[in-house]
XYZ file of C-alpha atoms in Angstrom:
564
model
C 33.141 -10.601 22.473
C 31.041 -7.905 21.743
C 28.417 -8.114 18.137
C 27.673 -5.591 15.895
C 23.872 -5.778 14.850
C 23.239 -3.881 11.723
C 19.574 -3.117 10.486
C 18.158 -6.201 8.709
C 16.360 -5.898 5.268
C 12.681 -6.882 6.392
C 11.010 -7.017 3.283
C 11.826 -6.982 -0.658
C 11.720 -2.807 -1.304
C 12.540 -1.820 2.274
C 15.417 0.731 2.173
C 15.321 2.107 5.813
C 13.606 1.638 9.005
C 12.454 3.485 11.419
C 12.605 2.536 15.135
C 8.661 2.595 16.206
C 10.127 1.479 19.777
C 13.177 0.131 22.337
C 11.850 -2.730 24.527
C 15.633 -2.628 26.123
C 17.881 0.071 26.731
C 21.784 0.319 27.313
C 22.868 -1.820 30.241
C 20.533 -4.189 29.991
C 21.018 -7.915 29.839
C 20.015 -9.544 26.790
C 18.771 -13.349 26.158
C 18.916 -14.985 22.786
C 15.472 -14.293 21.361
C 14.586 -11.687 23.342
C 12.289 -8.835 21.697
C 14.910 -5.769 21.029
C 13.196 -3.255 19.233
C 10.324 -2.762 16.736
C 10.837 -1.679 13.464
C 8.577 -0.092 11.683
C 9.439 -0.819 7.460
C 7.979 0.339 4.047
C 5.421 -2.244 4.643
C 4.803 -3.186 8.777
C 5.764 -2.835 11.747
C 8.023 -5.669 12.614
C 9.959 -7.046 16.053
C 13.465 -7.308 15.951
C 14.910 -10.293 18.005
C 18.418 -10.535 19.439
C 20.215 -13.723 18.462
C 22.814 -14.011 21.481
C 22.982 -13.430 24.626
C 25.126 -10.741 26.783
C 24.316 -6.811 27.898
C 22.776 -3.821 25.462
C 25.988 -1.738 25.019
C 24.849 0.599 22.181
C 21.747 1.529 20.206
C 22.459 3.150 16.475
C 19.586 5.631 17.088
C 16.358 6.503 19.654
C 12.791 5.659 18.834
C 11.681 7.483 16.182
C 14.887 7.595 14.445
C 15.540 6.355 10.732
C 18.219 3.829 9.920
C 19.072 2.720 6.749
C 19.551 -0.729 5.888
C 22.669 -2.549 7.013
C 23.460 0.721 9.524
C 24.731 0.234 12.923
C 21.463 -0.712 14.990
C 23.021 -2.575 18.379
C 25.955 -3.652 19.986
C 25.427 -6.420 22.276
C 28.777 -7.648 24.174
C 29.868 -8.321 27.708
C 29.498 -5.580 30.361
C 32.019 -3.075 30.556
C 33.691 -4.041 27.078
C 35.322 -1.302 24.998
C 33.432 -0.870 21.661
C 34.211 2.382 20.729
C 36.216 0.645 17.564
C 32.874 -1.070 16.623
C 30.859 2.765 16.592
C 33.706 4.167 14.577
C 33.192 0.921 12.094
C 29.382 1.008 11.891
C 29.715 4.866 10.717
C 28.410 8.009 12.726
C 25.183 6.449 14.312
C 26.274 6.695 17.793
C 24.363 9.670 19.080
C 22.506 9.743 22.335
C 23.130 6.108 23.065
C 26.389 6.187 22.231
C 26.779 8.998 25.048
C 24.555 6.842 27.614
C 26.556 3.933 27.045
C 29.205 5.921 28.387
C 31.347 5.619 25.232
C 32.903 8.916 23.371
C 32.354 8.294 19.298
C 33.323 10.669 16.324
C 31.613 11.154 13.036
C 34.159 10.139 10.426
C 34.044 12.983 7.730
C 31.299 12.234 4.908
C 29.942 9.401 7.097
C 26.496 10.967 8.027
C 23.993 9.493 6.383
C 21.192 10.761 4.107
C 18.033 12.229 5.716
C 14.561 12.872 4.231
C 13.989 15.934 2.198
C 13.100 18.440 4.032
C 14.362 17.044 7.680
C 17.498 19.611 8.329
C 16.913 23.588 8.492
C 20.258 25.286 9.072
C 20.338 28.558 10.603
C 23.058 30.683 10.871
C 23.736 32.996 13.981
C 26.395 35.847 14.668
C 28.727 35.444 17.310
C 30.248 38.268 18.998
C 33.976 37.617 16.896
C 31.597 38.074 13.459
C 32.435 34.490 12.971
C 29.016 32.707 11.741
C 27.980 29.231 13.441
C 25.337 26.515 12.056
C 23.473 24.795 14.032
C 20.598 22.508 12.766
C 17.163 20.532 13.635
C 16.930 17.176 12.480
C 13.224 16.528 12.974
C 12.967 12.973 11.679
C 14.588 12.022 15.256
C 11.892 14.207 17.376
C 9.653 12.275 18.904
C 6.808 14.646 18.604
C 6.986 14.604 14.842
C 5.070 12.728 12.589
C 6.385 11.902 8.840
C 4.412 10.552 5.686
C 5.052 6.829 6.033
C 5.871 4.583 2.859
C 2.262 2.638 3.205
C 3.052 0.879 0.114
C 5.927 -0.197 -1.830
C 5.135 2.235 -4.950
C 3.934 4.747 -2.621
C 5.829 8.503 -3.480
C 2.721 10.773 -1.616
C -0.495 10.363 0.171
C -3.452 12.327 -0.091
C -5.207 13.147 3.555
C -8.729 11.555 2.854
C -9.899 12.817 6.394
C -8.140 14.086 9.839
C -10.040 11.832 12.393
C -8.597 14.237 15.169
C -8.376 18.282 14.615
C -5.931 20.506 16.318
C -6.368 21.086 20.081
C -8.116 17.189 20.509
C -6.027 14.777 22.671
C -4.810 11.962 21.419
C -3.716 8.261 22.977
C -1.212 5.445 21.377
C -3.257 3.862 18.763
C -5.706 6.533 18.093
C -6.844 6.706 14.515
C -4.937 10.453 13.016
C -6.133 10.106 9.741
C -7.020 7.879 6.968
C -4.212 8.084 4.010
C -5.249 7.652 0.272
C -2.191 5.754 -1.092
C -1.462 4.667 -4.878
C -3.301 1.305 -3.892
C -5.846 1.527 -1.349
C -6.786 3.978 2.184
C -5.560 3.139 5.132
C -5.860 4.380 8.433
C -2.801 5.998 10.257
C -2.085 5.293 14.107
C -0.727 7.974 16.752
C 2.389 5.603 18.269
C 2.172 8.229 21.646
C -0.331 10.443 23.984
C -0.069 13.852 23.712
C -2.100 16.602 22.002
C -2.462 17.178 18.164
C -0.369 20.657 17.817
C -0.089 20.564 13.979
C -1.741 19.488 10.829
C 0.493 19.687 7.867
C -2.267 19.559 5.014
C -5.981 19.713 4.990
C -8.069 17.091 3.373
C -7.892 16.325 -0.046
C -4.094 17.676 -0.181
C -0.779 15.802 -1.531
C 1.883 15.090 1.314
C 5.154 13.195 -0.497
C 6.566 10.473 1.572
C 8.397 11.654 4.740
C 7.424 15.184 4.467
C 5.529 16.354 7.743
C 2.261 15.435 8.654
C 1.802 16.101 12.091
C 3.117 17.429 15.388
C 1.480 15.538 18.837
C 3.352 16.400 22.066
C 2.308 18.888 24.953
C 1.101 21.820 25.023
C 3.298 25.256 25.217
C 6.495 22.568 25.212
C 6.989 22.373 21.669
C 8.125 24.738 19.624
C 5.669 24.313 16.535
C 6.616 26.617 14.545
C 10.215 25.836 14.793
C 9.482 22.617 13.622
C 7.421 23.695 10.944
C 10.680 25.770 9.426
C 12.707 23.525 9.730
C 10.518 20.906 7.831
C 10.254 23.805 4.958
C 14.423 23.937 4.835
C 13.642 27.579 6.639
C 11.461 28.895 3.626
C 8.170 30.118 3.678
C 5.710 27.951 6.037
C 3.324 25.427 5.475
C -0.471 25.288 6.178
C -0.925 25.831 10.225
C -4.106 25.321 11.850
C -4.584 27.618 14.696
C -5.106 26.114 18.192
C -7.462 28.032 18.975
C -10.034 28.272 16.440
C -9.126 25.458 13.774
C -8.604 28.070 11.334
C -6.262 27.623 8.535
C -3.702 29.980 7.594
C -1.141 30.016 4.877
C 0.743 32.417 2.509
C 0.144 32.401 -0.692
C 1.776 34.849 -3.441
C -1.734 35.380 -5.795
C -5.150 35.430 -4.378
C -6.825 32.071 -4.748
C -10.974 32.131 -5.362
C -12.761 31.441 -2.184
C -14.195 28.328 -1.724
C -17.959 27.810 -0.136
C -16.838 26.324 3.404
C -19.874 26.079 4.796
C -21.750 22.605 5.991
C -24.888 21.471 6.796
C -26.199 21.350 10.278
C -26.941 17.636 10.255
C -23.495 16.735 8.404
C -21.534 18.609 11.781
C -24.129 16.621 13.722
C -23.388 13.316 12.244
C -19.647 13.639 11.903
C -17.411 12.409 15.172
C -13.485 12.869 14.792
C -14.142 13.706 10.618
C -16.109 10.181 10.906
C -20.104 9.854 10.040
C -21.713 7.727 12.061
C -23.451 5.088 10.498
C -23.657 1.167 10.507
C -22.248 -0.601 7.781
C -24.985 -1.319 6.251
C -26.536 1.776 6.368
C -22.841 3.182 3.953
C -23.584 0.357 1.573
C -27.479 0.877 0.844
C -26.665 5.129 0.469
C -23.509 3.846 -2.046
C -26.052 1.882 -3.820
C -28.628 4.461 -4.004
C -26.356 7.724 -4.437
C -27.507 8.730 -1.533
C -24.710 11.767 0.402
C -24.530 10.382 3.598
C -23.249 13.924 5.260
C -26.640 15.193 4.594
C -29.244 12.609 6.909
C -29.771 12.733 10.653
C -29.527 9.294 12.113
C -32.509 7.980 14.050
C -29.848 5.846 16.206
C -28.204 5.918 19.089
C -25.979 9.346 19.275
C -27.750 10.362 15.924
C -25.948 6.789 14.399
C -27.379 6.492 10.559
C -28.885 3.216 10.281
C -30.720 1.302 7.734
C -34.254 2.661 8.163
C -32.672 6.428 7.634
C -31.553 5.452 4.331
C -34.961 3.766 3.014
C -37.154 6.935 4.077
C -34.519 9.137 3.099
C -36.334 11.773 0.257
C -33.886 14.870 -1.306
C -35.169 17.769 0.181
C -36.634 20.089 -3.215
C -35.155 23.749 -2.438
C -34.560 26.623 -4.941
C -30.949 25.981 -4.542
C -30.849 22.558 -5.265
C -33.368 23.503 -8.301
C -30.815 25.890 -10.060
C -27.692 23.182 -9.597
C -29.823 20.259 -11.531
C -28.322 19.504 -14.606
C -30.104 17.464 -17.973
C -30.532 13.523 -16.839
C -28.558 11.455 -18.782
C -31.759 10.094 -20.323
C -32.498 13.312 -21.544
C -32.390 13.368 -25.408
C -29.255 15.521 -26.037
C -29.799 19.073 -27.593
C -28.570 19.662 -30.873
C -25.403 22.331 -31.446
C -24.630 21.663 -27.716
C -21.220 21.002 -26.226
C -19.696 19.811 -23.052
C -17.589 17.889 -21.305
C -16.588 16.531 -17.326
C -12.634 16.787 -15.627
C -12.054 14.129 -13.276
C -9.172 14.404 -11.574
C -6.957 11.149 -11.335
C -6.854 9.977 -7.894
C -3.640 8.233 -6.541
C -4.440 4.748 -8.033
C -5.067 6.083 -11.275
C -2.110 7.993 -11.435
C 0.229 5.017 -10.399
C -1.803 2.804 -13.201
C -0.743 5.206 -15.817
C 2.508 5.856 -14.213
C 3.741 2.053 -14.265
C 1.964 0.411 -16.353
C 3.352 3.053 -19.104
C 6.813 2.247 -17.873
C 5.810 -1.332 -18.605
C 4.576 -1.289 -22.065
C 7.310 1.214 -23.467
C 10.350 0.083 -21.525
C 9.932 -4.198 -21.937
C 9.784 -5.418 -24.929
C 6.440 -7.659 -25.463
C 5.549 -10.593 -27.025
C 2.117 -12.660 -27.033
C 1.044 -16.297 -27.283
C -2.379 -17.518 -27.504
C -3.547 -20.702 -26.861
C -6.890 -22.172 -26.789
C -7.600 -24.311 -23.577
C -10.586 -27.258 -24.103
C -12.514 -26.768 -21.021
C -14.928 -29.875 -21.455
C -13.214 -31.504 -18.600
C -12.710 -28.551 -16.491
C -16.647 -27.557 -16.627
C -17.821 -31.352 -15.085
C -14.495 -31.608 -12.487
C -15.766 -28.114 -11.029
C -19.358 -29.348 -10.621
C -18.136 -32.457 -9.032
C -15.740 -30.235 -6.774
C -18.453 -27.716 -5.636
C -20.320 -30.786 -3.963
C -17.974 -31.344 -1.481
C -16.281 -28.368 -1.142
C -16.950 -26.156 2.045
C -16.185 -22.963 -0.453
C -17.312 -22.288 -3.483
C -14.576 -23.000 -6.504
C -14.872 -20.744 -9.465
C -12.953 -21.241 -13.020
C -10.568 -18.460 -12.147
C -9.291 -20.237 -9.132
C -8.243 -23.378 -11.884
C -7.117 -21.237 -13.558
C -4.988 -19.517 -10.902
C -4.133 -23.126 -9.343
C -3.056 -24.606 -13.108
C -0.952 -21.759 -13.305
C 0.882 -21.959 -10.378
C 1.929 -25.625 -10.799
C 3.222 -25.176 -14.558
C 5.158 -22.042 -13.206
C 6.595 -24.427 -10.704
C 7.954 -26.345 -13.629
C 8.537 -23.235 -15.539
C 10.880 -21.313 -13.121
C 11.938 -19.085 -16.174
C 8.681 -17.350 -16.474
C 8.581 -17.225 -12.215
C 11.354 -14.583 -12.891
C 12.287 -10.890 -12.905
C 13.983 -8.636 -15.113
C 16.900 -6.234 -13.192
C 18.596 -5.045 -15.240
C 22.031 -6.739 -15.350
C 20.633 -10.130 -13.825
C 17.202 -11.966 -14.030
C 15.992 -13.413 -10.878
C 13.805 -16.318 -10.849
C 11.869 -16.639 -7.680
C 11.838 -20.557 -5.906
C 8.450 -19.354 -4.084
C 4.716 -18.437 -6.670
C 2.696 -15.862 -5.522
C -0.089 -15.186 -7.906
C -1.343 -12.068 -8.604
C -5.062 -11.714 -9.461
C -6.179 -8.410 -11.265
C -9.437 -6.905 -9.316
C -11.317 -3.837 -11.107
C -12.182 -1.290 -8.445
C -13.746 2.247 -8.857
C -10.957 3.832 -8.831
C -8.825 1.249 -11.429
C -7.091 -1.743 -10.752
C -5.227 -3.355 -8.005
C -3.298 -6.763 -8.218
C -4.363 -8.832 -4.656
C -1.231 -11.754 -4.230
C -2.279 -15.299 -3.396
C 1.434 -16.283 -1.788
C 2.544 -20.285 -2.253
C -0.345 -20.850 -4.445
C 1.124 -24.324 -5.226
C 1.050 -25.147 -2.254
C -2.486 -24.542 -1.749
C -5.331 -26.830 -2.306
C -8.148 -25.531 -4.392
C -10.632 -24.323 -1.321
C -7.852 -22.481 -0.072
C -7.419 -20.519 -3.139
C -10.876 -19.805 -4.201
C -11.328 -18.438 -0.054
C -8.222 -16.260 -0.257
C -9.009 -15.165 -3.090
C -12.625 -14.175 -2.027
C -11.563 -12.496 0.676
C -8.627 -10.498 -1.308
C -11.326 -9.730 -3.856
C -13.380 -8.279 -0.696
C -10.733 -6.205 0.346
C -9.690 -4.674 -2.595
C -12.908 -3.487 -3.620
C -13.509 -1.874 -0.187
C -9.550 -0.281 -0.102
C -8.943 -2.515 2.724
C -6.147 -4.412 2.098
C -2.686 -4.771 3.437
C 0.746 -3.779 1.598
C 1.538 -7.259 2.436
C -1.769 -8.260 0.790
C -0.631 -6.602 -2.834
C 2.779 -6.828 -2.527
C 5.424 -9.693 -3.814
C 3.935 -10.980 -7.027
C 6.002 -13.522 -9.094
C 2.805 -14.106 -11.953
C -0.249 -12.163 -12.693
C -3.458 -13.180 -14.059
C -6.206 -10.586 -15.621
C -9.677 -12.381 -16.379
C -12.002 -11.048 -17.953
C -14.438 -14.015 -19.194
C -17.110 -12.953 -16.587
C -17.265 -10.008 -19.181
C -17.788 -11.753 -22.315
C -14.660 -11.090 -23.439
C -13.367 -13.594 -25.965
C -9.521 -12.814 -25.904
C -7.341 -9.725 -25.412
C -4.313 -8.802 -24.058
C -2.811 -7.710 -21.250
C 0.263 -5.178 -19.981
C 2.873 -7.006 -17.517
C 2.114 -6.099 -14.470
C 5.978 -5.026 -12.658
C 8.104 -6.810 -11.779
C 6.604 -10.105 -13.121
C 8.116 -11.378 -16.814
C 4.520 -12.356 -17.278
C 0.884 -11.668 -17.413
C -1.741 -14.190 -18.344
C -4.975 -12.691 -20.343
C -7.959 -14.933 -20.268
C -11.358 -14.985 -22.108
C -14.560 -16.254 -21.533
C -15.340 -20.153 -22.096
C -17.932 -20.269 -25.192
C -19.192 -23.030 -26.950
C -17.489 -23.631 -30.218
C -18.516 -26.767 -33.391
C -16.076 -28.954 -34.113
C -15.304 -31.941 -35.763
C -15.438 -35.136 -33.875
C -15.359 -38.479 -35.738
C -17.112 -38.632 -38.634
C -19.639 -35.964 -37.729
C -19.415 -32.494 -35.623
C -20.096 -31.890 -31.938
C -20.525 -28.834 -29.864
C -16.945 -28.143 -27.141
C -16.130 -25.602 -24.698
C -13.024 -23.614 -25.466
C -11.816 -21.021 -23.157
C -8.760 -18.306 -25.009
C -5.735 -17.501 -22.701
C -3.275 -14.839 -24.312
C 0.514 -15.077 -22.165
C 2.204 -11.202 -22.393
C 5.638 -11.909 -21.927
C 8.932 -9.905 -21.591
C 11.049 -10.779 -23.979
C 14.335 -9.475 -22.184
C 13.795 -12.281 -19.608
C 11.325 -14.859 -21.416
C 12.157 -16.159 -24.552
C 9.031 -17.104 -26.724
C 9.970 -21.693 -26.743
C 10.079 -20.674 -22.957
C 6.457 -19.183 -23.089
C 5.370 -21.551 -25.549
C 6.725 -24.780 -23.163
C 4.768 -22.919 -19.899
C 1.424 -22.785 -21.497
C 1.661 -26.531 -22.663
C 1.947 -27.522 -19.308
C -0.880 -25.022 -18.220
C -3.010 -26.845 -21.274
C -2.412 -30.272 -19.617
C -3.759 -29.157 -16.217
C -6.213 -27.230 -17.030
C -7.563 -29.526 -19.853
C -6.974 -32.878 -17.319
C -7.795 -31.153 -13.673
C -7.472 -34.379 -12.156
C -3.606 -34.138 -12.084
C -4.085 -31.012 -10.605
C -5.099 -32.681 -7.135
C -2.248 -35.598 -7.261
């Protein structure tokens, strides 16, 4: 008997997928496990496996095509078998497969599903009776087309931080397009065929909202570009289009916009391959460090590659130009009677920061509990710890690991608020709060009670890493049932923090100082260390806070029961 196969739920905010490939099409026979399709989600590309054996009778859409969650993906049956009752149940996702399959479906009225803004022009032509027809495009199923992707679960637009291919180039499957600036970190974007780059559909530095058009690959004088292009504009007025030919950009625009100076330096065209510079590693870092623009050397390496010695003979050139644009150093005793200020625009993370965090602090209702934490055990048991462990073990990661065992005992503050329900999670994934240039991102140390100590202070190294360089994964900031901001490395005694969505919680610790107290008969000198819980009080009551952090006390101010 034939199976319906709808379109799983792959991860936690995934809505829709989109098929990124078939690795069987209709008629073929199909083994319990075999790889069926990839699916490429909000947050990865994942393989869907079949879980029973028989023959492919129907696919809910080609590759490229958007499903959402729970449509009709595959029918997998006996050959032969009649199914066209199964295509009318899964709703009007039949389409070419349906047709190959050899099996005649009908779209049920107001069973056509939702597409992304922007997807459908309708055009309306004259027939020779006067009576008008419609016929539309529905570019989100062309292959040539290339949408926005959701590279993050928060994600609304991107910002193009460079094309690393320009109109005209060829490109091959896996081919770096362009590097995306997303609300939490920039991540390169991958051409899934071969073909040749026909369309751009913003220039660095512009906005592109998730699953509006970004690009057009396919061959030469086959596609219809600008047909495409209307369409993706709902048949108003047209979006940026780089000219073939020349690269140029053209676009109309209803006021006159002030020209901008276009022009670069011979050695920044030399140095730049795809819209990359070409320079070692290293050679990035040290000109970060130094404030050193890259663009401008020539690189002494192979291909003119920057490398390290460029950087460390590296003098600004003095010119009359570059005279006139010096401002006063900052050193500079300040003039009297003189005003002035700086606009820096908010880049993606920083607009997301204000954007949810504000949402946080005026929608739940906090509370706050401090606690002090003696850390006179803690300080010797990390010593000891250090000697024999292959990675170095910081107070954070006790911190991190005391945490995630009381919260194991504490499922009410593992939890969510949802609005009619509050969902307490059986799995702790901690979220550690990393200061980048750009703001803050929340790195997620998954099962962290189920980790040893090593194992957290290494992830968490290596999240720390990533975050700082905009490197890491959706999966890699993503999920968090607990967050914890630190700030002791700062000398910060105690403040508070903002919950961090969707978590009920948010731990704020301070630095570990030395405090008098009174021991005996006579005073001695401990080490106390401040924690301050921010808690939600629609899903955390404040006995439930209050019974968390004594547990967190115990294990932080005893680590030994930490490792039984």
């Amino acid at each position: 008997m034939a199976e319906v196969i709808l379109m799983p739920r792959l991860s936690d905010t995934m809505t829709e997928g989109v098929i990124a490939a078939w690795h069987k099409k209709v008629g073929d026979s199909v083994k319990k496990g075999d790889l069926l399709a990839e699916v490429e989600t909000d947050k990865a590309t994942m393989e869907l496996e079949s879980y029973k054996d028989g023959t492919l009778l129907h696919i809910g859409t080609d590759k490229g095509g958007k499903l959402q969650v729970n449509d009709l993906l595959a029918i997998v049956g006996n050959k032969g078998e009649d199914i066209s009752g199964l295509i009318k149940g899964g709703g009007a996702k039949s389409g070419a497969a349906g047709q190959e399959s050899g099996v005649k479906t009908e779209k049920p009225e107001g069973s056509q599903k939702k597409e992304a803004p922007g997807a459908k022009q309708e055009t309306k032509t004259q027939t020779a009776d006067s009576k008008p027809q419609t016929t539309s495009i529905d570019i989100s199923k062309m292959e040539e087309v290339v949408l926005m992707p959701r590279l993050s679960d928060t994600m609304t637009e991107g910002v193009i931080a460079g094309w690393n291919k320009k109109v005209g180039d060829t490109v091959k499957k896996g081919d770096v397009l362009a590097e995306i600036e997303t609300d939490k970190a920039t991540m390169e974007l991958e051409s899934y065929k071969n073909g040749k780059l026909l369309y751009q559909g913003a220039k660095k530095g512009e906005k592109i909202a998730v699953n509006d058009l970004l690009a057009i690959i396919g061959e030469e004088g086959k596609v219809d570009v600008d047909k495409i292009v209307a369409a993706a504009k709902g048949g108003g007025e047209k979006p940026a289009v780089v000219s073939q030919e020349s690269g140029a950009t053209t676009q109309k625009t209803e006021a006159a916009q002030p020209a901008k100076n276009t022009q670069q330096s011979v050695t920044e065209e030399q140095n730049a391959t795809n819209g990359r510079v070409k320079a070692s590693p290293l050679a990035k870092k040290l000109a970060a460090e130094k404030g050193i623009d890259i663009n401008k050397l020539s690189g002494s390496g192979d291909g003119g590659r920057i490398v390290k010695a460029d950087i460390d003979s590296y003098k600004p050139s003095a010119s009359p130009a570059a005279d006139d644009k010096k401002t006063v150093p900052s050193f500079a005793p300040v003039v009297s009677g003189q005003e002035g200020y700086t606009d820096i625009p908010n880049s993606q993370i920083r607009s997301i920061i204000a954007k949810r965090l504000g949402e946080s602090k005026f929608s739940a209702p906090h509370f706050y509990l401090t606690m002090e934490i003696n850390m006179d055990n803690a300080i010797p048991a990390r010593t000891q710890l250090n000697e024999i462990s292959p990675v170095k073990i910081s107070f954070n990661d006790l911190v991190v690991k005391a945490a995630a065992l009381a919260l194991r005992q504490h499922p009410a503050v593992n939890a969510s608020w949802l609005g009619d329900k509050i969902r307490r999670y059986q799995h702790v994934h901690i979220g550690i709060a990393v200061a980048i240039e750009d703001g803050l991102i929340v790195p997620v140390v998954r099962f962290a009670d189920q980790k040893s100590l090593p194992q957290i202070a290494a992830e968490s190294k290596e999240l720390s890493g990533k975050a700082r360089n905009k490197k890491l994964q959706p999966n890699e900031f993503s999920g968090n049932t607990f967050t914890i901001s630190n700030l002791g490395m700062m000398d910060i005694d105690e403040f508070t923090a903002i919950i961090n969505p969707p978590d009920s919680c948010i731990m704020a610790v301070g630095r570990i100082k030395e405090v008098v107290v009174k021991k005996g008969d006579g005073f001695a000198v401990s080490n106390v260390m401040k924690i301050t819980l921010s808690c939600d009080h629609r899903s955390v009551d404040g006995a439930t806070g209050a019974a968390f952090l004594q547990t967190f006390k115990k294990f932080l101010e005893n680590p030994i029961t930490m490792l039984l």
